[in-house]
PDB file of N, CA, C and O in Angstrom:
ATOM      1  N   LYS R   1      30.190 191.050  71.168  1.00 35.00           N
ATOM      2  CA  LYS R   1      29.347 191.329  72.273  1.00 35.00           C
ATOM      3  C   LYS R   1      30.422 191.455  73.977  1.00 35.00           C
ATOM      4  O   LYS R   1      31.026 190.524  74.027  1.00 35.00           O
ATOM      5  N   GLU R   2      29.911 192.728  74.740  1.00 40.00           N
ATOM      6  CA  GLU R   2      30.325 192.784  75.328  1.00 40.00           C
ATOM      7  C   GLU R   2      29.509 192.174  76.581  1.00 40.00           C
ATOM      8  O   GLU R   2      28.860 192.213  76.531  1.00 40.00           O
ATOM      9  N   VAL R   3      30.690 191.372  77.251  1.00 42.00           N
ATOM     10  CA  VAL R   3      30.158 190.893  78.632  1.00 42.00           C
ATOM     11  C   VAL R   3      30.287 191.774  80.467  1.00 42.00           C
ATOM     12  O   VAL R   3      31.131 192.099  80.029  1.00 42.00           O
ATOM     13  N   ALA R   4      29.302 191.713  81.263  1.00 42.00           N
ATOM     14  CA  ALA R   4      29.111 192.384  81.918  1.00 42.00           C
ATOM     15  C   ALA R   4      29.698 191.824  83.156  1.00 42.00           C
ATOM     16  O   ALA R   4      30.181 190.386  83.568  1.00 42.00           O
ATOM     17  N   ASP R   5      30.329 192.674  83.718  1.00 49.00           N
ATOM     18  CA  ASP R   5      31.523 192.590  84.993  1.00 49.00           C
ATOM     19  C   ASP R   5      30.925 191.642  85.819  1.00 49.00           C
ATOM     20  O   ASP R   5      29.674 192.581  86.575  1.00 49.00           O
ATOM     21  N   THR R   6      30.785 190.804  87.516  1.00 53.00           N
ATOM     22  CA  THR R   6      29.842 190.696  87.466  1.00 53.00           C
ATOM     23  C   THR R   6      30.903 190.859  88.807  1.00 53.00           C
ATOM     24  O   THR R   6      29.991 190.092  90.272  1.00 53.00           O
ATOM     25  N   LYS R   7      31.842 191.207  89.359  1.00 72.00           N
ATOM     26  CA  LYS R   7      32.804 190.971  90.827  1.00 72.00           C
ATOM     27  C   LYS R   7      32.337 192.516  90.733  1.00 72.00           C
ATOM     28  O   LYS R   7      32.473 193.969  89.863  1.00 72.00           O
ATOM     29  N   THR R   8      33.040 192.129  92.309  1.00 85.00           N
ATOM     30  CA  THR R   8      31.775 193.545  93.158  1.00 85.00           C
ATOM     31  C   THR R   8      33.177 194.056  93.601  1.00 85.00           C
ATOM     32  O   THR R   8      34.062 193.998  94.315  1.00 85.00           O
ATOM     33  N   ASN R   9      33.291 195.744  93.747  1.00 89.00           N
ATOM     34  CA  ASN R   9      34.608 196.642  93.604  1.00 89.00           C
ATOM     35  C   ASN R   9      33.994 196.357  95.207  1.00 89.00           C
ATOM     36  O   ASN R   9      33.480 195.991  95.740  1.00 89.00           O
ATOM     37  N   VAL R  10      35.617 196.141  96.173  1.00 88.00           N
ATOM     38  CA  VAL R  10      35.797 196.270  96.925  1.00 88.00           C
ATOM     39  C   VAL R  10      35.683 197.883  97.722  1.00 88.00           C
ATOM     40  O   VAL R  10      36.530 199.001  97.211  1.00 88.00           O
ATOM     41  N   HIS R  11      34.783 198.035  99.326  1.00 89.00           N
ATOM     42  CA  HIS R  11      34.548 199.756  99.296  1.00 89.00           C
ATOM     43  C   HIS R  11      35.225 199.637 100.944  1.00 89.00           C
ATOM     44  O   HIS R  11      35.307 198.975 101.685  1.00 89.00           O
ATOM     45  N   VAL R  12      36.225 200.373 101.046  1.00 89.00           N
ATOM     46  CA  VAL R  12      36.648 200.712 102.909  1.00 89.00           C
ATOM     47  C   VAL R  12      35.835 202.252 103.449  1.00 89.00           C
ATOM     48  O   VAL R  12      35.864 203.444 102.671  1.00 89.00           O
ATOM     49  N   SER R  13      35.122 202.666 103.949  1.00 86.00           N
ATOM     50  CA  SER R  13      34.599 203.323 104.463  1.00 86.00           C
ATOM     51  C   SER R  13      34.488 202.684 106.275  1.00 86.00           C
ATOM     52  O   SER R  13      34.992 202.452 107.478  1.00 86.00           O
ATOM     53  N   GLN R  14      33.832 204.255 107.173  1.00 84.00           N
ATOM     54  CA  GLN R  14      33.868 204.515 108.246  1.00 84.00           C
ATOM     55  C   GLN R  14      32.172 203.965 108.344  1.00 84.00           C
ATOM     56  O   GLN R  14      31.496 204.168 108.569  1.00 84.00           O
ATOM     57  N   LEU R  15      32.488 203.188 109.994  1.00 77.00           N
ATOM     58  CA  LEU R  15      30.694 202.961 110.815  1.00 77.00           C
ATOM     59  C   LEU R  15      30.371 203.244 111.511  1.00 77.00           C
ATOM     60  O   LEU R  15      30.494 204.353 111.897  1.00 77.00           O
ATOM     61  N   GLU R  16      28.802 202.891 110.595  1.00 71.00           N
ATOM     62  CA  GLU R  16      27.832 204.151 111.078  1.00 71.00           C
ATOM     63  C   GLU R  16      27.939 204.509 112.702  1.00 71.00           C
ATOM     64  O   GLU R  16      28.338 203.277 113.346  1.00 71.00           O
ATOM     65  N   ASN R  17      29.006 204.925 112.996  1.00 63.00           N
ATOM     66  CA  ASN R  17      28.161 205.444 114.770  1.00 63.00           C
ATOM     67  C   ASN R  17      29.747 204.774 115.790  1.00 63.00           C
ATOM     68  O   ASN R  17      29.530 204.331 116.767  1.00 63.00           O
ATOM     69  N   LYS R  18      31.041 204.156 114.906  1.00 63.00           N
ATOM     70  CA  LYS R  18      31.622 204.292 115.754  1.00 63.00           C
ATOM     71  C   LYS R  18      33.264 205.044 115.023  1.00 63.00           C
ATOM     72  O   LYS R  18      33.993 204.514 114.575  1.00 63.00           O
ATOM     73  N   THR R  19      33.013 205.900 115.889  1.00 54.00           N
ATOM     74  CA  THR R  19      34.377 206.276 115.872  1.00 54.00           C
ATOM     75  C   THR R  19      36.131 206.191 115.418  1.00 54.00           C
ATOM     76  O   THR R  19      35.818 205.225 116.097  1.00 54.00           O
ATOM     77  N   GLY R  20      36.257 205.813 114.693  1.00 56.00           N
ATOM     78  CA  GLY R  20      37.773 204.714 114.558  1.00 56.00           C
ATOM     79  C   GLY R  20      37.626 203.466 114.472  1.00 56.00           C
ATOM     80  O   GLY R  20      38.781 202.722 113.848  1.00 56.00           O
ATOM     81  N   ARG R  21      37.010 203.046 113.976  1.00 61.00           N
ATOM     82  CA  ARG R  21      36.235 201.917 113.134  1.00 61.00           C
ATOM     83  C   ARG R  21      35.294 202.166 111.362  1.00 61.00           C
ATOM     84  O   ARG R  21      35.369 202.646 111.208  1.00 61.00           O
ATOM     85  N   SER R  22      36.769 201.036 110.441  1.00 69.00           N
ATOM     86  CA  SER R  22      37.064 201.219 109.080  1.00 69.00           C
ATOM     87  C   SER R  22      36.113 199.661 108.567  1.00 69.00           C
ATOM     88  O   SER R  22      36.296 198.895 109.522  1.00 69.00           O
ATOM     89  N   LEU R  23      35.257 200.133 108.078  1.00 65.00           N
ATOM     90  CA  LEU R  23      34.065 198.395 107.436  1.00 65.00           C
ATOM     91  C   LEU R  23      35.280 198.725 105.958  1.00 65.00           C
ATOM     92  O   LEU R  23      35.209 199.420 105.382  1.00 65.00           O
ATOM     93  N   VAL R  24      35.621 197.210 105.536  1.00 69.00           N
ATOM     94  CA  VAL R  24      36.185 196.825 104.173  1.00 69.00           C
ATOM     95  C   VAL R  24      35.269 195.432 103.836  1.00 69.00           C
ATOM     96  O   VAL R  24      34.393 194.923 104.303  1.00 69.00           O
ATOM     97  N   GLY R  25      34.109 196.178 102.851  1.00 66.00           N
ATOM     98  CA  GLY R  25      33.573 195.401 101.821  1.00 66.00           C
ATOM     99  C   GLY R  25      33.403 194.643 100.419  1.00 66.00           C
ATOM    100  O   GLY R  25      33.382 196.038 100.002  1.00 66.00           O
ATOM    101  N   ASN R  26      31.966 193.917 100.714  1.00 63.00           N
ATOM    102  CA  ASN R  26      31.956 193.805  98.729  1.00 63.00           C
ATOM    103  C   ASN R  26      31.283 193.760  98.592  1.00 63.00           C
ATOM    104  O   ASN R  26      30.408 193.657 100.136  1.00 63.00           O
ATOM    105  N   ASP R  27      30.215 192.764  97.251  1.00 65.00           N
ATOM    106  CA  ASP R  27      29.060 191.895  98.209  1.00 65.00           C
ATOM    107  C   ASP R  27      29.468 190.932  98.145  1.00 65.00           C
ATOM    108  O   ASP R  27      28.226 190.433  99.067  1.00 65.00           O
ATOM    109  N   ASN R  28      30.218 190.361  98.717  1.00 67.00           N
ATOM    110  CA  ASN R  28      30.658 188.749  99.394  1.00 67.00           C
ATOM    111  C   ASN R  28      31.192 188.732 100.552  1.00 67.00           C
ATOM    112  O   ASN R  28      31.142 187.649 101.344  1.00 67.00           O
ATOM    113  N   GLU R  29      31.874 188.925 101.710  1.00 69.00           N
ATOM    114  CA  GLU R  29      32.893 189.729 101.959  1.00 69.00           C
ATOM    115  C   GLU R  29      32.161 191.154 102.940  1.00 69.00           C
ATOM    116  O   GLU R  29      32.980 192.089 101.582  1.00 69.00           O
ATOM    117  N   THR R  30      32.007 191.400 103.951  1.00 78.00           N
ATOM    118  CA  THR R  30      32.083 192.494 104.642  1.00 78.00           C
ATOM    119  C   THR R  30      33.339 191.935 106.112  1.00 78.00           C
ATOM    120  O   THR R  30      32.851 191.156 107.251  1.00 78.00           O
ATOM    121  N   ASN R  31      34.325 192.941 106.659  1.00 83.00           N
ATOM    122  CA  ASN R  31      35.115 192.587 108.249  1.00 83.00           C
ATOM    123  C   ASN R  31      35.259 194.481 108.647  1.00 83.00           C
ATOM    124  O   ASN R  31      34.958 195.276 107.650  1.00 83.00           O
ATOM    125  N   SER R  32      34.645 194.341 109.753  1.00 83.00           N
ATOM    126  CA  SER R  32      35.816 195.682 110.673  1.00 83.00           C
ATOM    127  C   SER R  32      37.054 194.974 111.207  1.00 83.00           C
ATOM    128  O   SER R  32      37.844 194.234 111.369  1.00 83.00           O
ATOM    129  N   PHE R  33      37.702 196.790 111.402  1.00 84.00           N
ATOM    130  CA  PHE R  33      38.287 196.988 111.614  1.00 84.00           C
ATOM    131  C   PHE R  33      38.543 198.094 112.339  1.00 84.00           C
ATOM    132  O   PHE R  33      38.028 198.811 112.680  1.00 84.00           O
ATOM    133  N   ASP R  34      39.887 198.456 113.143  1.00 84.00           N
ATOM    134  CA  ASP R  34      39.422 199.147 114.632  1.00 84.00           C
ATOM    135  C   ASP R  34      40.382 200.288 113.645  1.00 84.00           C
ATOM    136  O   ASP R  34      40.263 201.576 114.780  1.00 84.00           O
ATOM    137  N   THR R  35      41.148 200.462 113.014  1.00 84.00           N
ATOM    138  CA  THR R  35      41.676 201.423 112.292  1.00 84.00           C
ATOM    139  C   THR R  35      41.324 201.784 110.550  1.00 84.00           C
ATOM    140  O   THR R  35      41.043 200.442 110.248  1.00 84.00           O
ATOM    141  N   GLN R  36      41.485 202.580 110.021  1.00 86.00           N
ATOM    142  CA  GLN R  36      41.293 203.339 108.688  1.00 86.00           C
ATOM    143  C   GLN R  36      42.171 202.167 107.413  1.00 86.00           C
ATOM    144  O   GLN R  36      42.413 201.450 106.884  1.00 86.00           O
ATOM    145  N   ASP R  37      43.428 202.081 108.070  1.00 90.00           N
ATOM    146  CA  ASP R  37      44.756 201.492 107.626  1.00 90.00           C
ATOM    147  C   ASP R  37      45.137 200.728 107.491  1.00 90.00           C
ATOM    148  O   ASP R  37      45.486 199.518 106.031  1.00 90.00           O
ATOM    149  N   LYS R  38      43.944 199.968 108.325  1.00 89.00           N
ATOM    150  CA  LYS R  38      44.041 198.529 108.908  1.00 89.00           C
ATOM    151  C   LYS R  38      43.164 198.069 108.384  1.00 89.00           C
ATOM    152  O   LYS R  38      43.141 197.295 107.277  1.00 89.00           O
ATOM    153  N   ALA R  39      42.445 198.603 107.839  1.00 88.00           N
ATOM    154  CA  ALA R  39      40.949 198.757 106.513  1.00 88.00           C
ATOM    155  C   ALA R  39      41.548 198.528 105.569  1.00 88.00           C
ATOM    156  O   ALA R  39      41.231 197.895 103.819  1.00 88.00           O
ATOM    157  N   ILE R  40      42.803 199.228 104.820  1.00 91.00           N
ATOM    158  CA  ILE R  40      43.435 199.786 103.482  1.00 91.00           C
ATOM    159  C   ILE R  40      43.353 198.916 103.528  1.00 91.00           C
ATOM    160  O   ILE R  40      43.506 198.220 102.343  1.00 91.00           O
ATOM    161  N   GLU R  41      44.614 198.044 104.339  1.00 92.00           N
ATOM    162  CA  GLU R  41      46.079 197.245 103.689  1.00 92.00           C
ATOM    163  C   GLU R  41      44.856 196.062 103.669  1.00 92.00           C
ATOM    164  O   GLU R  41      44.686 194.978 102.765  1.00 92.00           O
ATOM    165  N   GLU R  42      43.960 195.095 104.048  1.00 89.00           N
ATOM    166  CA  GLU R  42      43.341 194.454 104.203  1.00 89.00           C
ATOM    167  C   GLU R  42      42.563 194.617 102.384  1.00 89.00           C
ATOM    168  O   GLU R  42      42.002 193.610 102.083  1.00 89.00           O
ATOM    169  N   GLY R  43      41.356 195.421 102.332  1.00 89.00           N
ATOM    170  CA  GLY R  43      40.639 196.135 101.706  1.00 89.00           C
ATOM    171  C   GLY R  43      41.550 195.461 100.215  1.00 89.00           C
ATOM    172  O   GLY R  43      41.191 195.102  99.319  1.00 89.00           O
ATOM    173  N   ARG R  44      42.778 195.990  99.730  1.00 92.00           N
ATOM    174  CA  ARG R  44      43.611 195.334  99.019  1.00 92.00           C
ATOM    175  C   ARG R  44      44.060 194.507  98.670  1.00 92.00           C
ATOM    176  O   ARG R  44      44.421 194.376  97.441  1.00 92.00           O
ATOM    177  N   LYS R  45      44.415 193.887  99.939  1.00 91.00           N
ATOM    178  CA  LYS R  45      44.512 192.693  99.387  1.00 91.00           C
ATOM    179  C   LYS R  45      43.284 191.706  99.447  1.00 91.00           C
ATOM    180  O   LYS R  45      43.331 191.628  97.139  1.00 91.00           O
ATOM    181  N   LEU R  46      41.686 191.577  99.370  1.00 87.00           N
ATOM    182  CA  LEU R  46      40.478 191.196  98.096  1.00 87.00           C
ATOM    183  C   LEU R  46      40.373 191.823  97.249  1.00 87.00           C
ATOM    184  O   LEU R  46      40.658 191.208  96.338  1.00 87.00           O
ATOM    185  N   ALA R  47      40.715 193.522  96.725  1.00 89.00           N
ATOM    186  CA  ALA R  47      41.173 194.371  95.367  1.00 89.00           C
ATOM    187  C   ALA R  47      41.923 193.022  94.659  1.00 89.00           C
ATOM    188  O   ALA R  47      41.354 192.784  93.382  1.00 89.00           O
ATOM    189  N   LYS R  48      42.670 193.056  95.474  1.00 92.00           N
ATOM    190  CA  LYS R  48      44.234 192.614  93.960  1.00 92.00           C
ATOM    191  C   LYS R  48      43.793 191.019  94.647  1.00 92.00           C
ATOM    192  O   LYS R  48      43.793 190.295  92.490  1.00 92.00           O
ATOM    193  N   GLN R  49      42.902 190.103  94.698  1.00 89.00           N
ATOM    194  CA  GLN R  49      42.636 188.906  94.931  1.00 89.00           C
ATOM    195  C   GLN R  49      41.526 188.719  93.724  1.00 89.00           C
ATOM    196  O   GLN R  49      41.733 187.774  93.163  1.00 89.00           O
ATOM    197  N   ASN R  50      40.724 189.955  93.596  1.00 87.00           N
ATOM    198  CA  ASN R  50      39.460 189.749  92.972  1.00 87.00           C
ATOM    199  C   ASN R  50      39.606 190.916  91.185  1.00 87.00           C
ATOM    200  O   ASN R  50      38.410 190.484  90.835  1.00 87.00           O
ATOM    201  N   ASN R  51      40.744 191.093  91.459  1.00 92.00           N
ATOM    202  CA  ASN R  51      40.478 192.198  90.521  1.00 92.00           C
ATOM    203  C   ASN R  51      39.941 192.486  89.763  1.00 92.00           C
ATOM    204  O   ASN R  51      39.451 193.087  88.441  1.00 92.00           O
ATOM    205  N   VAL R  52      40.012 193.651  91.138  1.00 90.00           N
ATOM    206  CA  VAL R  52      38.473 194.959  91.662  1.00 90.00           C
ATOM    207  C   VAL R  52      39.739 196.001  92.142  1.00 90.00           C
ATOM    208  O   VAL R  52      40.827 196.220  91.633  1.00 90.00           O
ATOM    209  N   ASP R  53      38.110 197.219  92.482  1.00 92.00           N
ATOM    210  CA  ASP R  53      39.068 198.404  92.208  1.00 92.00           C
ATOM    211  C   ASP R  53      38.471 198.537  94.106  1.00 92.00           C
ATOM    212  O   ASP R  53      37.950 198.158  94.441  1.00 92.00           O
ATOM    213  N   LEU R  54      40.015 199.211  94.460  1.00 92.00           N
ATOM    214  CA  LEU R  54      39.623 199.488  95.968  1.00 92.00           C
ATOM    215  C   LEU R  54      39.271 200.822  96.158  1.00 92.00           C
ATOM    216  O   LEU R  54      40.086 201.727  95.446  1.00 92.00           O
ATOM    217  N   ILE R  55      37.881 200.926  97.580  1.00 92.00           N
ATOM    218  CA  ILE R  55      38.218 202.688  96.398  1.00 92.00           C
ATOM    219  C   ILE R  55      38.098 202.657  98.187  1.00 92.00           C
ATOM    220  O   ILE R  55      36.670 201.843  98.890  1.00 92.00           O
ATOM    221  N   ILE R  56      38.477 204.028  98.632  1.00 92.00           N
ATOM    222  CA  ILE R  56      38.041 204.670  99.581  1.00 92.00           C
ATOM    223  C   ILE R  56      37.722 205.289  99.855  1.00 92.00           C
ATOM    224  O   ILE R  56      37.707 206.755  99.362  1.00 92.00           O
ATOM    225  N   HIS R  57      36.631 205.996 101.735  1.00 90.00           N
ATOM    226  CA  HIS R  57      35.762 206.663 101.372  1.00 90.00           C
ATOM    227  C   HIS R  57      36.102 207.131 102.676  1.00 90.00           C
ATOM    228  O   HIS R  57      37.098 207.250 103.746  1.00 90.00           O
ATOM    229  N   ASP R  58      35.345 209.156 102.661  1.00 88.00           N
ATOM    230  CA  ASP R  58      35.856 210.289 103.741  1.00 88.00           C
ATOM    231  C   ASP R  58      35.297 209.415 104.787  1.00 88.00           C
ATOM    232  O   ASP R  58      33.647 209.180 104.617  1.00 88.00           O
ATOM    233  N   THR R  59      34.996 210.544 106.268  1.00 84.00           N
ATOM    234  CA  THR R  59      33.637 209.727 107.552  1.00 84.00           C
ATOM    235  C   THR R  59      32.444 210.641 106.668  1.00 84.00           C
ATOM    236  O   THR R  59      31.715 210.487 106.789  1.00 84.00           O
ATOM    237  N   GLU R  60      32.483 211.466 105.347  1.00 87.00           N
ATOM    238  CA  GLU R  60      30.732 211.848 104.819  1.00 87.00           C
ATOM    239  C   GLU R  60      30.866 210.998 103.886  1.00 87.00           C
ATOM    240  O   GLU R  60      29.261 211.748 103.226  1.00 87.00           O
ATOM    241  N   GLY R  61      31.353 209.480 103.374  1.00 87.00           N
ATOM    242  CA  GLY R  61      30.967 208.908 102.824  1.00 87.00           C
ATOM    243  C   GLY R  61      31.325 209.220 101.793  1.00 87.00           C
ATOM    244  O   GLY R  61      30.634 208.403 100.588  1.00 87.00           O
ATOM    245  N   ASN R  62      32.068 210.949 100.830  1.00 94.00           N
ATOM    246  CA  ASN R  62      32.654 210.689  99.189  1.00 94.00           C
ATOM    247  C   ASN R  62      33.545 209.827  99.159  1.00 94.00           C
ATOM    248  O   ASN R  62      35.378 209.651  99.863  1.00 94.00           O
ATOM    249  N   ILE R  63      33.364 209.402  97.849  1.00 95.00           N
ATOM    250  CA  ILE R  63      35.281 209.036  97.846  1.00 95.00           C
ATOM    251  C   ILE R  63      36.450 209.830  97.426  1.00 95.00           C
ATOM    252  O   ILE R  63      36.448 211.096  97.034  1.00 95.00           O
ATOM    253  N   ARG R  64      37.607 209.161  98.151  1.00 94.00           N
ATOM    254  CA  ARG R  64      37.806 210.670  98.556  1.00 94.00           C
ATOM    255  C   ARG R  64      40.354 209.382  97.360  1.00 94.00           C
ATOM    256  O   ARG R  64      41.250 210.382  97.409  1.00 94.00           O
ATOM    257  N   ASP R  65      39.514 208.331  97.307  1.00 96.00           N
ATOM    258  CA  ASP R  65      40.929 207.886  96.989  1.00 96.00           C
ATOM    259  C   ASP R  65      40.325 206.580  95.947  1.00 96.00           C
ATOM    260  O   ASP R  65      39.421 206.017  96.221  1.00 96.00           O
ATOM    261  N   LYS R  66      41.228 205.683  94.533  1.00 96.00           N
ATOM    262  CA  LYS R  66      40.757 204.437  94.005  1.00 96.00           C
ATOM    263  C   LYS R  66      42.187 203.855  93.330  1.00 96.00           C
ATOM    264  O   LYS R  66      42.848 204.413  93.302  1.00 96.00           O
ATOM    265  N   GLU R  67      41.633 202.617  94.752  1.00 95.00           N
ATOM    266  CA  GLU R  67      43.233 202.075  93.939  1.00 95.00           C
ATOM    267  C   GLU R  67      42.595 201.236  92.005  1.00 95.00           C
ATOM    268  O   GLU R  67      41.171 199.922  92.526  1.00 95.00           O
ATOM    269  N   SER R  68      43.112 200.658  91.706  1.00 95.00           N
ATOM    270  CA  SER R  68      42.222 199.378  90.306  1.00 95.00           C
ATOM    271  C   SER R  68      43.121 198.452  90.314  1.00 95.00           C
ATOM    272  O   SER R  68      44.461 198.526  90.239  1.00 95.00           O
ATOM    273  N   PHE R  69      42.929 197.430  90.765  1.00 93.00           N
ATOM    274  CA  PHE R  69      43.780 195.918  90.674  1.00 93.00           C
ATOM    275  C   PHE R  69      42.539 194.931  89.239  1.00 93.00           C
ATOM    276  O   PHE R  69      43.151 194.421  89.318  1.00 93.00           O
ATOM    277  N   SER R  70      42.009 195.891  88.238  1.00 83.00           N
ATOM    278  CA  SER R  70      41.106 194.953  87.745  1.00 83.00           C
ATOM    279  C   SER R  70      42.123 194.473  86.593  1.00 83.00           C
ATOM    280  O   SER R  70      43.220 195.431  85.982  1.00 83.00           O
ATOM    281  N   ASN R  71      41.832 193.437  85.323  1.00 75.00           N
ATOM    282  CA  ASN R  71      43.247 193.303  84.021  1.00 75.00           C
ATOM    283  C   ASN R  71      41.941 193.643  82.987  1.00 75.00           C
ATOM    284  O   ASN R  71      41.959 192.901  81.737  1.00 75.00           O
ATOM    285  N   LYS R  72      41.458 194.663  83.440  1.00 61.00           N
ATOM    286  CA  LYS R  72      40.572 194.743  82.259  1.00 61.00           C
ATOM    287  C   LYS R  72      41.760 195.012  80.617  1.00 61.00           C
ATOM    288  O   LYS R  72      43.093 196.015  81.050  1.00 61.00           O
ATOM    289  N   LEU R  73      40.899 194.859  79.100  1.00 50.00           N
ATOM    290  CA  LEU R  73      41.717 195.272  78.096  1.00 50.00           C
ATOM    291  C   LEU R  73      40.691 196.376  77.384  1.00 50.00           C
ATOM    292  O   LEU R  73      40.416 196.185  77.672  1.00 50.00           O
TER     293      LEU R  73
END
């Protein structure tokens, strides 16, 4: 029997109408940062803690990079 994964991936994306500000979040936690580099750094920590993927979006909202920290077998 397959068990559904209830953890949510962490996303880094640009905040609407906020030049140079990035958002890190999942269903449980959302934070904003002045730079995308800082957002990615914090997002990576959160993804590692929760064993989920870090998904980084470009300014258009498209996925530009993904890092997996899940321990799926």
